[in-house]
Amino acid sequence: MYSFLEMRNITKFFNGNKILDKCSFSVKQGEVHALVGENGAGKSTLMKILAGLYTPDEGEILINGKKVSITIPKHGQNLGIAMIYQEVRLFSDLSIAENIFINREPLKSPKFLRLIDWDRVYSETRKYMKHFSLDINPHTPVKSLSAGQ
Ligand SMILES: Nc1ncnc2c1ncn2[C@@H]1O[C@H](COP(=O)(O)OP(=O)(O)OP(=O)(O)O)[C@@H](O)[C@H]1O
Ligand SMILES: [Mg+2]
C-alpha cells in the first residue's frame, strides 16, 4: 500500500543550527505511529512543519502521492492535519466554546454579514462536552480549568 503521508528529506535550521537533517517519515492509511527521541531531538519541529507552523528549509511533503505546500497552519488544517500541541496554547481569558471555534466560528445566514452564530458555537460545544462526559459549562473561561479538563 502506498503512503498516505510522506515527508521526504526534511531539513530545518534554527539560528544556523541544523535541527533536522534530511528527515523522512511516512504513514500509510490507518497506521498509528509514535515518534520517539530524546529531548530536543526535533520531534515537535517535524510535526510543526507538517502542521504548517514552520516551513522546512529543504525537503517535501506529499499527501496521497501529491506534493503539497503547507506554509501556514490553515493549509495544514484544510488538508485534514490536526495537531494537539505539547504546550497548551489556548486563549485563557476566552471561554471553552470560544477556544474550540476560534477562527472557524459558524456564521449566521446570510453569511456575507459575517455575524457569528453564538447559539451554535455554544450548542455544538455542549455536544462535544457531552461526548467526553464533561459536565462543565461551555462559557467557562479556560483559565479556570484543570490541566486534565
Ligand atoms: N522556534 C525555535 N527557535 C529556535 N530553536 C528552536 C525552536 N524550536 C525548537 N528549537 C530547537 O530545536 C531543537 C529541537 O526542538 P524540538 O522542540 O523539536 O524537540 P523535541 O524532540 O520535540 O523535544 P522534547 O522531547 O523536549 O519535546 C531544540 O534544540 C530546540 O531548542
Ligand atoms: Mg517536543
Short mmCIF file of N, CA and C in Angstrom, two decimals, residues 73-128:
data_model
loop_
_atom_site.label_atom_id
_atom_site.label_comp_id
_atom_site.label_asym_id
_atom_site.label_seq_id
_atom_site.Cartn_x
_atom_site.Cartn_y
_atom_site.Cartn_z
N PRO A 73 -0.63 27.33 9.06
CA PRO A 73 -1.46 26.29 9.68
C PRO A 73 -2.78 26.05 8.95
N LYS A 74 -3.34 27.11 8.35
CA LYS A 74 -4.62 26.95 7.63
C LYS A 74 -4.48 25.93 6.49
N HIS A 75 -3.33 25.93 5.79
CA HIS A 75 -3.13 24.95 4.71
C HIS A 75 -3.19 23.54 5.29
N GLY A 76 -2.50 23.35 6.41
CA GLY A 76 -2.49 22.03 7.06
C GLY A 76 -3.90 21.62 7.46
N GLN A 77 -4.62 22.55 8.06
CA GLN A 77 -5.99 22.25 8.51
C GLN A 77 -6.86 21.87 7.33
N ASN A 78 -6.71 22.60 6.21
CA ASN A 78 -7.51 22.29 5.02
C ASN A 78 -7.20 20.91 4.47
N LEU A 79 -5.98 20.41 4.73
CA LEU A 79 -5.60 19.07 4.27
C LEU A 79 -5.96 18.00 5.29
N GLY A 80 -6.60 18.41 6.38
CA GLY A 80 -7.04 17.46 7.39
C GLY A 80 -5.99 17.16 8.44
N ILE A 81 -4.97 18.01 8.53
CA ILE A 81 -3.92 17.78 9.53
C ILE A 81 -4.31 18.51 10.81
N ALA A 82 -4.49 17.75 11.87
CA ALA A 82 -4.85 18.34 13.15
C ALA A 82 -3.71 18.09 14.11
N MET A 83 -3.38 19.07 14.90
CA MET A 83 -2.25 18.90 15.81
C MET A 83 -2.69 19.24 17.22
N ILE A 84 -2.33 18.37 18.14
CA ILE A 84 -2.53 18.68 19.55
C ILE A 84 -1.15 18.98 20.09
N TYR A 85 -0.93 20.23 20.48
CA TYR A 85 0.42 20.67 20.83
C TYR A 85 0.83 20.22 22.22
N GLN A 86 2.13 19.98 22.32
CA GLN A 86 2.74 19.59 23.60
C GLN A 86 2.51 20.70 24.64
N GLU A 87 2.73 21.95 24.18
CA GLU A 87 2.50 23.07 25.07
C GLU A 87 1.05 23.49 24.85
N VAL A 88 0.31 23.67 25.93
CA VAL A 88 -1.09 24.07 25.78
C VAL A 88 -1.12 25.52 25.31
N ARG A 89 -1.69 25.73 24.13
CA ARG A 89 -1.78 27.08 23.58
C ARG A 89 -3.25 27.44 23.44
N LEU A 90 -3.80 27.94 24.52
CA LEU A 90 -5.20 28.33 24.48
C LEU A 90 -5.32 29.79 24.89
N PHE A 91 -6.45 30.38 24.59
CA PHE A 91 -6.71 31.76 25.00
C PHE A 91 -7.37 31.69 26.36
N SER A 92 -6.58 31.91 27.40
CA SER A 92 -7.04 31.59 28.75
C SER A 92 -8.23 32.44 29.20
N ASP A 93 -8.35 33.67 28.66
CA ASP A 93 -9.47 34.52 29.08
C ASP A 93 -10.74 34.25 28.29
N LEU A 94 -10.62 33.47 27.23
CA LEU A 94 -11.82 33.15 26.44
C LEU A 94 -12.46 31.87 26.96
N SER A 95 -13.72 31.68 26.60
CA SER A 95 -14.46 30.51 27.08
C SER A 95 -14.00 29.24 26.37
N ILE A 96 -14.45 28.11 26.90
CA ILE A 96 -14.18 26.81 26.27
C ILE A 96 -14.67 26.84 24.82
N ALA A 97 -15.92 27.29 24.64
CA ALA A 97 -16.53 27.30 23.30
C ALA A 97 -15.77 28.24 22.36
N GLU A 98 -15.39 29.41 22.86
CA GLU A 98 -14.67 30.37 22.01
C GLU A 98 -13.33 29.78 21.57
N ASN A 99 -12.67 29.06 22.47
CA ASN A 99 -11.40 28.43 22.11
C ASN A 99 -11.58 27.35 21.06
N ILE A 100 -12.63 26.53 21.21
CA ILE A 100 -12.85 25.43 20.27
C ILE A 100 -13.13 25.97 18.86
N PHE A 101 -13.87 27.08 18.80
CA PHE A 101 -14.29 27.57 17.47
C PHE A 101 -13.48 28.76 16.97
N ILE A 102 -12.37 29.04 17.64
CA ILE A 102 -11.62 30.24 17.25
C ILE A 102 -11.22 30.17 15.77
N ASN A 103 -11.51 31.23 15.05
CA ASN A 103 -11.17 31.36 13.64
C ASN A 103 -11.94 30.41 12.70
N ARG A 104 -12.92 29.70 13.25
CA ARG A 104 -13.79 28.89 12.38
C ARG A 104 -15.21 28.90 12.96
N GLU A 105 -15.56 30.09 13.44
CA GLU A 105 -16.87 30.24 14.06
C GLU A 105 -17.97 30.06 13.02
N PRO A 106 -19.03 29.31 13.36
CA PRO A 106 -20.16 29.21 12.42
C PRO A 106 -20.82 30.59 12.27
N LEU A 107 -21.22 30.89 11.05
CA LEU A 107 -21.83 32.21 10.79
C LEU A 107 -23.32 32.08 10.59
N LYS A 108 -24.01 33.15 10.97
CA LYS A 108 -25.46 33.21 10.73
C LYS A 108 -25.67 33.49 9.25
N SER A 109 -26.78 33.06 8.73
CA SER A 109 -27.04 33.42 7.34
C SER A 109 -27.78 34.76 7.33
N PRO A 110 -27.62 35.63 6.34
CA PRO A 110 -26.72 35.44 5.21
C PRO A 110 -25.26 35.61 5.63
N LYS A 111 -24.41 34.70 5.09
CA LYS A 111 -23.02 34.61 5.52
C LYS A 111 -22.23 35.90 5.27
N PHE A 112 -22.63 36.66 4.25
CA PHE A 112 -21.83 37.84 3.91
C PHE A 112 -21.83 38.88 5.03
N LEU A 113 -22.83 38.79 5.92
CA LEU A 113 -22.85 39.74 7.04
C LEU A 113 -21.79 39.38 8.09
N ARG A 114 -21.31 38.14 8.01
CA ARG A 114 -20.26 37.64 8.91
C ARG A 114 -20.62 37.83 10.40
N LEU A 115 -21.87 37.53 10.73
CA LEU A 115 -22.28 37.56 12.14
C LEU A 115 -22.11 36.16 12.72
N ILE A 116 -21.43 36.08 13.83
CA ILE A 116 -21.17 34.76 14.43
C ILE A 116 -22.45 34.20 15.05
N ASP A 117 -22.70 32.94 14.77
CA ASP A 117 -23.86 32.25 15.34
C ASP A 117 -23.47 31.69 16.71
N TRP A 118 -23.55 32.56 17.71
CA TRP A 118 -23.09 32.16 19.05
C TRP A 118 -23.92 31.03 19.63
N ASP A 119 -25.22 30.98 19.30
CA ASP A 119 -26.05 29.88 19.81
C ASP A 119 -25.47 28.55 19.35
N ARG A 120 -25.04 28.52 18.07
CA ARG A 120 -24.47 27.27 17.53
C ARG A 120 -23.11 26.97 18.15
N VAL A 121 -22.30 28.02 18.34
CA VAL A 121 -20.99 27.83 18.97
C VAL A 121 -21.17 27.11 20.30
N TYR A 122 -22.13 27.59 21.11
CA TYR A 122 -22.31 27.01 22.44
C TYR A 122 -23.05 25.67 22.39
N SER A 123 -24.01 25.52 21.47
CA SER A 123 -24.72 24.24 21.43
C SER A 123 -23.80 23.12 20.90
N GLU A 124 -22.97 23.44 19.91
CA GLU A 124 -22.03 22.44 19.39
C GLU A 124 -21.04 22.05 20.49
N THR A 125 -20.57 23.06 21.23
CA THR A 125 -19.61 22.77 22.30
C THR A 125 -20.25 21.88 23.35
N ARG A 126 -21.51 22.14 23.67
CA ARG A 126 -22.21 21.29 24.65
C ARG A 126 -22.21 19.83 24.17
N LYS A 127 -22.38 19.63 22.86
CA LYS A 127 -22.37 18.26 22.30
C LYS A 127 -21.01 17.61 22.52
N TYR A 128 -19.94 18.36 22.24
CA TYR A 128 -18.59 17.82 22.44
C TYR A 128 -18.38 17.46 23.90
#
